[in-house]
mmCIF file of C-alpha atoms and ligand atoms in Angstrom:
data_model
loop_
_atom_site.group_PDB
_atom_site.id
_atom_site.type_symbol
_atom_site.label_atom_id
_atom_site.label_comp_id
_atom_site.label_asym_id
_atom_site.label_seq_id
_atom_site.Cartn_x
_atom_site.Cartn_y
_atom_site.Cartn_z
ATOM 1 C CA MET A 1 -6.294 12.925 2.509
ATOM 2 C CA LYS A 2 -7.134 11.099 -0.716
ATOM 3 C CA THR A 3 -7.677 7.353 -0.893
ATOM 4 C CA TYR A 4 -5.454 5.841 -3.562
ATOM 5 C CA ILE A 5 -6.422 2.759 -5.537
ATOM 6 C CA VAL A 6 -3.528 1.699 -7.744
ATOM 7 C CA GLY A 7 -3.596 -1.304 -10.057
ATOM 8 C CA ASN A 8 -0.246 -2.844 -10.966
ATOM 9 C CA TRP A 9 -0.721 -4.941 -14.096
ATOM 10 C CA LYS A 10 2.897 -6.143 -14.041
ATOM 11 C CA MET A 11 4.026 -7.844 -17.298
ATOM 12 C CA ASN A 12 0.500 -8.760 -18.346
ATOM 13 C CA LEU A 13 -1.804 -7.771 -21.222
ATOM 14 C CA THR A 14 -0.800 -6.756 -24.737
ATOM 15 C CA VAL A 15 -1.302 -3.151 -25.817
ATOM 16 C CA GLY A 16 -4.599 -4.127 -27.467
ATOM 17 C CA GLU A 17 -5.791 -6.026 -24.394
ATOM 18 C CA SER A 18 -4.812 -3.108 -22.167
ATOM 19 C CA SER A 19 -6.883 -0.770 -24.284
ATOM 20 C CA ILE A 20 -9.923 -3.075 -24.205
ATOM 21 C CA TYR A 21 -9.571 -3.424 -20.457
ATOM 22 C CA LEU A 22 -9.355 0.350 -20.015
ATOM 23 C CA GLN A 23 -12.460 0.788 -22.152
ATOM 24 C CA LYS A 24 -14.330 -1.469 -19.717
ATOM 25 C CA LEU A 25 -13.090 0.563 -16.760
ATOM 26 C CA LEU A 26 -14.056 3.826 -18.409
ATOM 27 C CA LYS A 27 -17.596 2.552 -18.841
ATOM 28 C CA ARG A 28 -17.925 1.465 -15.243
ATOM 29 C CA ILE A 29 -15.935 3.841 -13.079
ATOM 30 C CA ARG A 30 -17.498 7.120 -12.034
ATOM 31 C CA PRO A 31 -15.192 9.728 -10.545
ATOM 32 C CA ALA A 32 -15.592 10.068 -6.813
ATOM 33 C CA LYS A 33 -14.350 12.867 -4.631
ATOM 34 C CA GLY A 34 -11.321 11.910 -2.618
ATOM 35 C CA ILE A 35 -10.589 8.720 -4.549
ATOM 36 C CA GLU A 36 -7.530 8.708 -6.804
ATOM 37 C CA ILE A 37 -7.440 5.820 -9.251
ATOM 38 C CA ALA A 38 -4.254 4.893 -11.075
ATOM 39 C CA ILE A 39 -3.297 2.003 -13.299
ATOM 40 C CA ALA A 40 0.202 0.787 -14.028
ATOM 41 C CA PRO A 41 0.183 -0.968 -17.401
ATOM 42 C CA SER A 42 3.242 -2.191 -19.249
ATOM 43 C CA LEU A 43 5.537 0.623 -20.429
ATOM 44 C CA VAL A 44 4.553 0.047 -24.055
ATOM 45 C CA ALA A 45 0.891 0.642 -23.234
ATOM 46 C CA LEU A 46 1.392 3.930 -21.360
ATOM 47 C CA GLN A 47 1.261 6.145 -24.419
ATOM 48 C CA PRO A 48 -1.822 4.647 -26.122
ATOM 49 C CA LEU A 49 -3.670 4.457 -22.811
ATOM 50 C CA GLY A 50 -2.742 8.071 -22.161
ATOM 51 C CA VAL A 51 -4.399 9.049 -25.455
ATOM 52 C CA GLN A 52 -7.448 6.928 -24.579
ATOM 53 C CA LEU A 53 -7.770 8.581 -21.168
ATOM 54 C CA GLU A 54 -7.379 12.045 -22.646
ATOM 55 C CA ARG A 55 -10.072 11.399 -25.258
ATOM 56 C CA ALA A 56 -12.422 10.165 -22.556
ATOM 57 C CA LYS A 57 -11.514 13.169 -20.344
ATOM 58 C CA SER A 58 -10.994 10.599 -17.605
ATOM 59 C CA LYS A 59 -9.495 11.335 -14.214
ATOM 60 C CA ILE A 60 -7.861 7.906 -14.043
ATOM 61 C CA LYS A 61 -4.105 8.387 -13.744
ATOM 62 C CA LEU A 62 -1.244 6.398 -15.236
ATOM 63 C CA CYS A 63 1.602 4.979 -13.258
ATOM 64 C CA THR A 64 4.847 3.556 -14.598
ATOM 65 C CA GLN A 65 6.036 0.244 -13.180
ATOM 66 C CA ASN A 66 9.669 1.097 -13.821
ATOM 67 C CA PHE A 67 12.175 3.537 -15.358
ATOM 68 C CA TYR A 68 15.900 4.300 -15.344
ATOM 69 C CA HIS A 69 17.095 7.031 -13.027
ATOM 70 C CA ARG A 70 19.162 9.039 -15.569
ATOM 71 C CA ASP A 71 17.237 11.616 -17.603
ATOM 72 C CA PHE A 72 18.890 11.016 -21.029
ATOM 73 C CA GLY A 73 21.962 9.380 -22.471
ATOM 74 C CA ALA A 74 23.663 6.260 -23.748
ATOM 75 C CA TYR A 75 21.653 3.682 -21.798
ATOM 76 C CA THR A 76 20.505 1.299 -24.501
ATOM 77 C CA GLY A 77 17.132 -0.238 -23.811
ATOM 78 C CA GLU A 78 16.233 2.014 -20.907
ATOM 79 C CA VAL A 79 13.388 4.509 -20.551
ATOM 80 C CA SER A 80 13.846 7.507 -18.306
ATOM 81 C CA VAL A 81 11.307 9.146 -16.122
ATOM 82 C CA THR A 82 12.005 12.339 -18.066
ATOM 83 C CA GLN A 83 10.649 10.578 -21.161
ATOM 84 C CA LEU A 84 7.552 9.635 -19.184
ATOM 85 C CA ARG A 85 6.735 13.186 -18.146
ATOM 86 C CA GLY A 86 3.221 14.077 -19.189
ATOM 87 C CA LEU A 87 2.377 10.386 -19.555
ATOM 88 C CA ALA A 88 2.674 8.990 -16.063
ATOM 89 C CA ASP A 89 1.685 10.772 -12.864
ATOM 90 C CA TYR A 90 3.022 8.056 -10.586
ATOM 91 C CA ALA A 91 5.947 5.644 -10.557
ATOM 92 C CA ILE A 92 6.199 2.418 -8.591
ATOM 93 C CA ILE A 93 9.687 2.226 -7.089
ATOM 94 C CA GLY A 94 11.197 -0.583 -5.017
ATOM 95 C CA HIS A 95 8.601 -3.222 -5.777
ATOM 96 C CA SER A 96 9.814 -6.515 -4.307
ATOM 97 C CA GLU A 97 9.929 -8.043 -7.791
ATOM 98 C CA ARG A 98 12.404 -5.338 -8.799
ATOM 99 C CA ARG A 99 14.418 -5.834 -5.617
ATOM 100 C CA TYR A 100 14.544 -9.628 -5.671
ATOM 101 C CA ILE A 101 14.353 -10.548 -9.367
ATOM 102 C CA PHE A 102 16.283 -7.604 -10.816
ATOM 103 C CA GLY A 103 18.590 -6.974 -7.880
ATOM 104 C CA GLU A 104 17.680 -3.323 -7.313
ATOM 105 C CA THR A 105 19.366 -1.987 -4.210
ATOM 106 C CA ASN A 106 18.601 0.883 -1.867
ATOM 107 C CA LYS A 107 21.194 2.890 -3.769
ATOM 108 C CA ASP A 108 19.328 2.351 -7.068
ATOM 109 C CA LEU A 109 16.039 3.193 -5.405
ATOM 110 C CA LYS A 110 17.405 6.367 -3.871
ATOM 111 C CA GLN A 111 18.360 7.520 -7.383
ATOM 112 C CA LYS A 112 14.953 6.563 -8.729
ATOM 113 C CA VAL A 113 13.055 8.433 -6.007
ATOM 114 C CA ALA A 114 15.170 11.530 -6.692
ATOM 115 C CA ALA A 115 14.631 11.207 -10.475
ATOM 116 C CA ALA A 116 10.867 10.876 -10.082
ATOM 117 C CA ILE A 117 10.670 13.946 -7.856
ATOM 118 C CA ARG A 118 12.956 15.911 -10.170
ATOM 119 C CA ASN A 119 10.558 15.098 -13.025
ATOM 120 C CA ASN A 120 7.341 15.828 -11.122
ATOM 121 C CA ILE A 121 6.210 12.223 -11.038
ATOM 122 C CA THR A 122 4.994 10.958 -7.683
ATOM 123 C CA PRO A 123 7.065 8.035 -6.432
ATOM 124 C CA ILE A 124 5.192 5.162 -4.805
ATOM 125 C CA LEU A 125 7.991 3.637 -2.756
ATOM 126 C CA CYS A 126 7.336 -0.015 -1.898
ATOM 127 C CA ILE A 127 8.857 -1.462 1.241
ATOM 128 C CA GLY A 128 8.210 -4.724 3.025
ATOM 129 C CA GLU A 129 9.813 -7.666 4.759
ATOM 130 C CA THR A 130 10.176 -11.217 3.472
ATOM 131 C CA GLU A 131 8.715 -14.160 5.364
ATOM 132 C CA ASN A 132 12.119 -15.113 6.804
ATOM 133 C CA GLU A 133 12.773 -11.578 7.949
ATOM 134 C CA ARG A 134 9.397 -11.519 9.689
ATOM 135 C CA ASN A 135 10.024 -14.919 11.308
ATOM 136 C CA PHE A 136 13.388 -13.720 12.605
ATOM 137 C CA GLY A 137 11.774 -10.625 14.123
ATOM 138 C CA GLU A 138 13.514 -8.282 11.685
ATOM 139 C CA THR A 139 10.453 -6.521 10.283
ATOM 140 C CA ALA A 140 11.135 -3.187 11.993
ATOM 141 C CA ASP A 141 14.791 -3.155 10.898
ATOM 142 C CA ILE A 142 13.915 -3.984 7.310
ATOM 143 C CA LEU A 143 11.218 -1.334 7.081
ATOM 144 C CA ARG A 144 13.586 1.275 8.513
ATOM 145 C CA ASP A 145 16.402 0.201 6.207
ATOM 146 C CA GLU A 146 14.264 0.203 3.054
ATOM 147 C CA LEU A 147 12.551 3.435 3.968
ATOM 148 C CA PHE A 148 15.657 5.457 4.676
ATOM 149 C CA GLY A 149 17.792 3.596 2.178
ATOM 150 C CA ALA A 150 15.616 5.127 -0.522
ATOM 151 C CA LEU A 151 14.781 8.422 1.178
ATOM 152 C CA SER A 152 18.095 9.371 2.760
ATOM 153 C CA GLU A 153 18.584 12.339 0.464
ATOM 154 C CA ILE A 154 14.971 13.475 0.434
ATOM 155 C CA ASP A 155 14.472 16.668 2.382
ATOM 156 C CA ALA A 156 11.509 17.890 4.419
ATOM 157 C CA GLU A 157 9.910 19.527 1.353
ATOM 158 C CA ASP A 158 10.310 16.680 -1.122
ATOM 159 C CA ILE A 159 9.091 14.023 1.291
ATOM 160 C CA LYS A 160 5.665 15.626 0.882
ATOM 161 C CA LYS A 161 5.682 14.367 -2.731
ATOM 162 C CA VAL A 162 6.251 10.723 -1.768
ATOM 163 C CA ILE A 163 3.750 7.909 -1.292
ATOM 164 C CA ILE A 164 4.788 4.781 0.600
ATOM 165 C CA ALA A 165 3.351 1.341 -0.085
ATOM 166 C CA TYR A 166 3.731 -1.287 2.610
ATOM 167 C CA GLU A 167 3.909 -4.612 0.802
ATOM 168 C CA PRO A 168 4.995 -7.575 2.919
ATOM 169 C CA VAL A 169 6.743 -9.786 0.387
ATOM 170 C CA TRP A 170 5.205 -12.944 1.893
ATOM 171 C CA ALA A 171 1.706 -11.592 1.231
ATOM 172 C CA ILE A 172 2.164 -10.786 -2.460
ATOM 173 C CA SER A 173 0.373 -13.036 -4.986
ATOM 174 C CA SER A 174 -1.807 -15.297 -2.870
ATOM 175 C CA THR A 175 -2.775 -17.056 -6.102
ATOM 176 C CA LYS A 176 0.836 -18.282 -6.157
ATOM 177 C CA GLY A 177 0.723 -19.468 -2.565
ATOM 178 C CA ALA A 178 1.365 -16.281 -0.609
ATOM 179 C CA LYS A 179 -0.360 -15.844 2.746
ATOM 180 C CA LEU A 180 -2.877 -13.158 3.527
ATOM 181 C CA ALA A 181 -1.656 -10.549 5.986
ATOM 182 C CA ALA A 182 -3.818 -9.972 9.046
ATOM 183 C CA PRO A 183 -5.093 -6.415 9.477
ATOM 184 C CA ASP A 184 -3.435 -6.246 12.924
ATOM 185 C CA ASP A 185 -0.023 -7.096 11.470
ATOM 186 C CA ILE A 186 -0.467 -4.489 8.777
ATOM 187 C CA ALA A 187 -1.567 -1.900 11.344
ATOM 188 C CA GLU A 188 1.566 -2.565 13.383
ATOM 189 C CA SER A 189 3.866 -2.091 10.373
ATOM 190 C CA ILE A 190 2.071 1.077 9.284
ATOM 191 C CA LYS A 191 2.476 2.448 12.804
ATOM 192 C CA LEU A 192 6.145 1.650 12.643
ATOM 193 C CA ILE A 193 6.581 3.377 9.287
ATOM 194 C CA ARG A 194 4.789 6.465 10.572
ATOM 195 C CA SER A 195 6.909 6.546 13.699
ATOM 196 C CA GLU A 196 10.103 6.324 11.593
ATOM 197 C CA LEU A 197 8.846 9.164 9.418
ATOM 198 C CA LYS A 198 8.119 11.172 12.552
ATOM 199 C CA GLU A 199 11.596 10.671 13.892
ATOM 200 C CA ILE A 200 13.218 12.033 10.739
ATOM 201 C CA TYR A 201 10.677 14.467 9.311
ATOM 202 C CA GLY A 202 8.404 15.338 12.218
ATOM 203 C CA LYS A 203 4.762 14.842 13.164
ATOM 204 C CA GLU A 204 3.103 16.515 10.190
ATOM 205 C CA VAL A 205 4.942 14.435 7.598
ATOM 206 C CA SER A 206 4.373 11.285 9.614
ATOM 207 C CA GLU A 207 0.639 11.918 9.671
ATOM 208 C CA GLU A 208 0.257 13.230 6.147
ATOM 209 C CA THR A 209 2.368 10.882 4.064
ATOM 210 C CA PRO A 210 -0.023 8.584 2.216
ATOM 211 C CA ILE A 211 0.684 4.928 3.008
ATOM 212 C CA LEU A 212 -0.902 2.256 0.832
ATOM 213 C CA TYR A 213 -1.207 -1.424 1.572
ATOM 214 C CA GLY A 214 -0.435 -4.074 -1.032
ATOM 215 C CA GLY A 215 -0.475 -7.849 -0.817
ATOM 216 C CA SER A 216 -3.172 -10.060 -2.332
ATOM 217 C CA VAL A 217 -5.886 -7.464 -2.020
ATOM 218 C CA ASN A 218 -9.189 -8.673 -3.484
ATOM 219 C CA PRO A 219 -12.824 -7.590 -3.228
ATOM 220 C CA ASN A 220 -13.315 -9.835 -0.173
ATOM 221 C CA ASN A 221 -10.560 -8.316 1.942
ATOM 222 C CA ALA A 222 -10.249 -4.778 0.521
ATOM 223 C CA GLY A 223 -12.868 -3.347 2.895
ATOM 224 C CA ALA A 224 -11.003 -4.654 5.939
ATOM 225 C CA TYR A 225 -7.644 -3.430 4.639
ATOM 226 C CA LEU A 226 -9.005 0.010 3.813
ATOM 227 C CA THR A 227 -10.261 0.503 7.348
ATOM 228 C CA ILE A 228 -6.910 -0.231 9.010
ATOM 229 C CA PRO A 229 -5.843 2.938 10.834
ATOM 230 C CA GLY A 230 -3.224 4.796 8.849
ATOM 231 C CA VAL A 231 -3.914 3.040 5.530
ATOM 232 C CA ASN A 232 -4.670 5.542 2.758
ATOM 233 C CA GLY A 233 -5.219 3.202 -0.136
ATOM 234 C CA LEU A 234 -4.296 -0.014 -1.862
ATOM 235 C CA LEU A 235 -1.729 -1.218 -4.361
ATOM 236 C CA ILE A 236 -3.296 -4.142 -6.156
ATOM 237 C CA GLY A 237 -1.620 -6.696 -8.408
ATOM 238 C CA GLY A 238 -3.570 -9.812 -9.427
ATOM 239 C CA SER A 239 -7.046 -8.472 -8.675
ATOM 240 C CA SER A 240 -6.450 -5.349 -10.728
ATOM 241 C CA LEU A 241 -6.298 -7.534 -13.841
ATOM 242 C CA ILE A 242 -9.904 -8.602 -13.373
ATOM 243 C CA SER A 243 -11.979 -5.566 -14.233
ATOM 244 C CA ASP A 244 -14.965 -6.647 -12.091
ATOM 245 C CA HIS A 245 -12.689 -7.047 -9.070
ATOM 246 C CA PHE A 246 -10.929 -3.733 -9.620
ATOM 247 C CA VAL A 247 -14.254 -1.921 -9.978
ATOM 248 C CA ASP A 248 -15.605 -3.674 -6.861
ATOM 249 C CA ILE A 249 -12.564 -2.555 -4.871
ATOM 250 C CA ILE A 250 -13.004 1.034 -6.072
ATOM 251 C CA ASP A 251 -16.680 0.891 -5.046
ATOM 252 C CA LEU A 252 -15.642 -0.393 -1.636
ATOM 253 C CA ALA A 253 -13.187 2.471 -1.281
ATOM 254 C CA LYS A 254 -15.976 4.920 -2.070
ATOM 255 C CA ARG A 255 -18.210 3.336 0.578
ATOM 256 C CA VAL A 256 -15.454 3.321 3.198
ATOM 257 C CA ARG A 257 -14.801 7.015 2.578
ATOM 258 C CA SER A 258 -18.432 8.131 2.627
HETATM 259 C C1 LIG B 301 1.951 -6.279 -6.024
HETATM 260 O O1 LIG B 301 2.623 -6.947 -6.796
HETATM 261 O O2 LIG B 301 2.233 -5.091 -5.788
HETATM 262 C C2 LIG B 301 0.809 -6.904 -5.409
HETATM 263 C C3 LIG B 301 0.318 -6.354 -4.341
HETATM 264 O O3 LIG B 301 0.370 -8.052 -6.010
HETATM 265 P P1 LIG B 301 -0.877 -8.942 -5.537
HETATM 266 O O4 LIG B 301 -2.029 -8.008 -5.287
HETATM 267 O O5 LIG B 301 -1.123 -9.866 -6.677
HETATM 268 O O6 LIG B 301 -0.448 -9.639 -4.294
#
């Protein structure tokens, strides 16, 4: 299975800054077998970065941070995943910032997962418990609820097109005070997610669904997170905005795989 390194730039960088940043990455990143690199810039930067990547014949993929689940229509201000076809290969769905700041529910996420699959864009479904939920011993229930809340209509074929990202909400953005998750805690949650997948979709899906970890990943902890059993890559926020850190993490992923 591939190792996925995905950088989520969130609402940072102008189009010009995004392009300069990508230029730096293009100079420093060499393609490596088995490593899939994707960046999720702001929606407005997807198109120009797509052109830049094409000109450079780069294998770096683009990921959208958001989209609306309908394909076309009278939805002023929205961008559909249909409009992103050919631009983005991946779509982040269910990020905690979308759930908690923008009020996205499992029902919304279910529609988004279906729309991404319908449009041949790989959904990266984020799930994860808050600190309170963890303290109250509800982690397993939350993971199950978020997983099947978004996947309830996904059949045994389409589940093979889905990537899961385990992102404990309490571990996101350590620069803003979040805690670092311990590898053992992550391992336990990943095991849980795989066992839920097994119950619904069977052993093969449970073993072959890529599961990424996200939560304050940086070059100092990425090696440890990448070697957690069952982790197939990283979803990186803050550190992906620092090109040296992002490149270091990619280099670590190459070393862990070799
Ligand atoms: C994220 O927002 O998906 C994320 C993991 O952010 P950070 O790496 O900054 O914690």
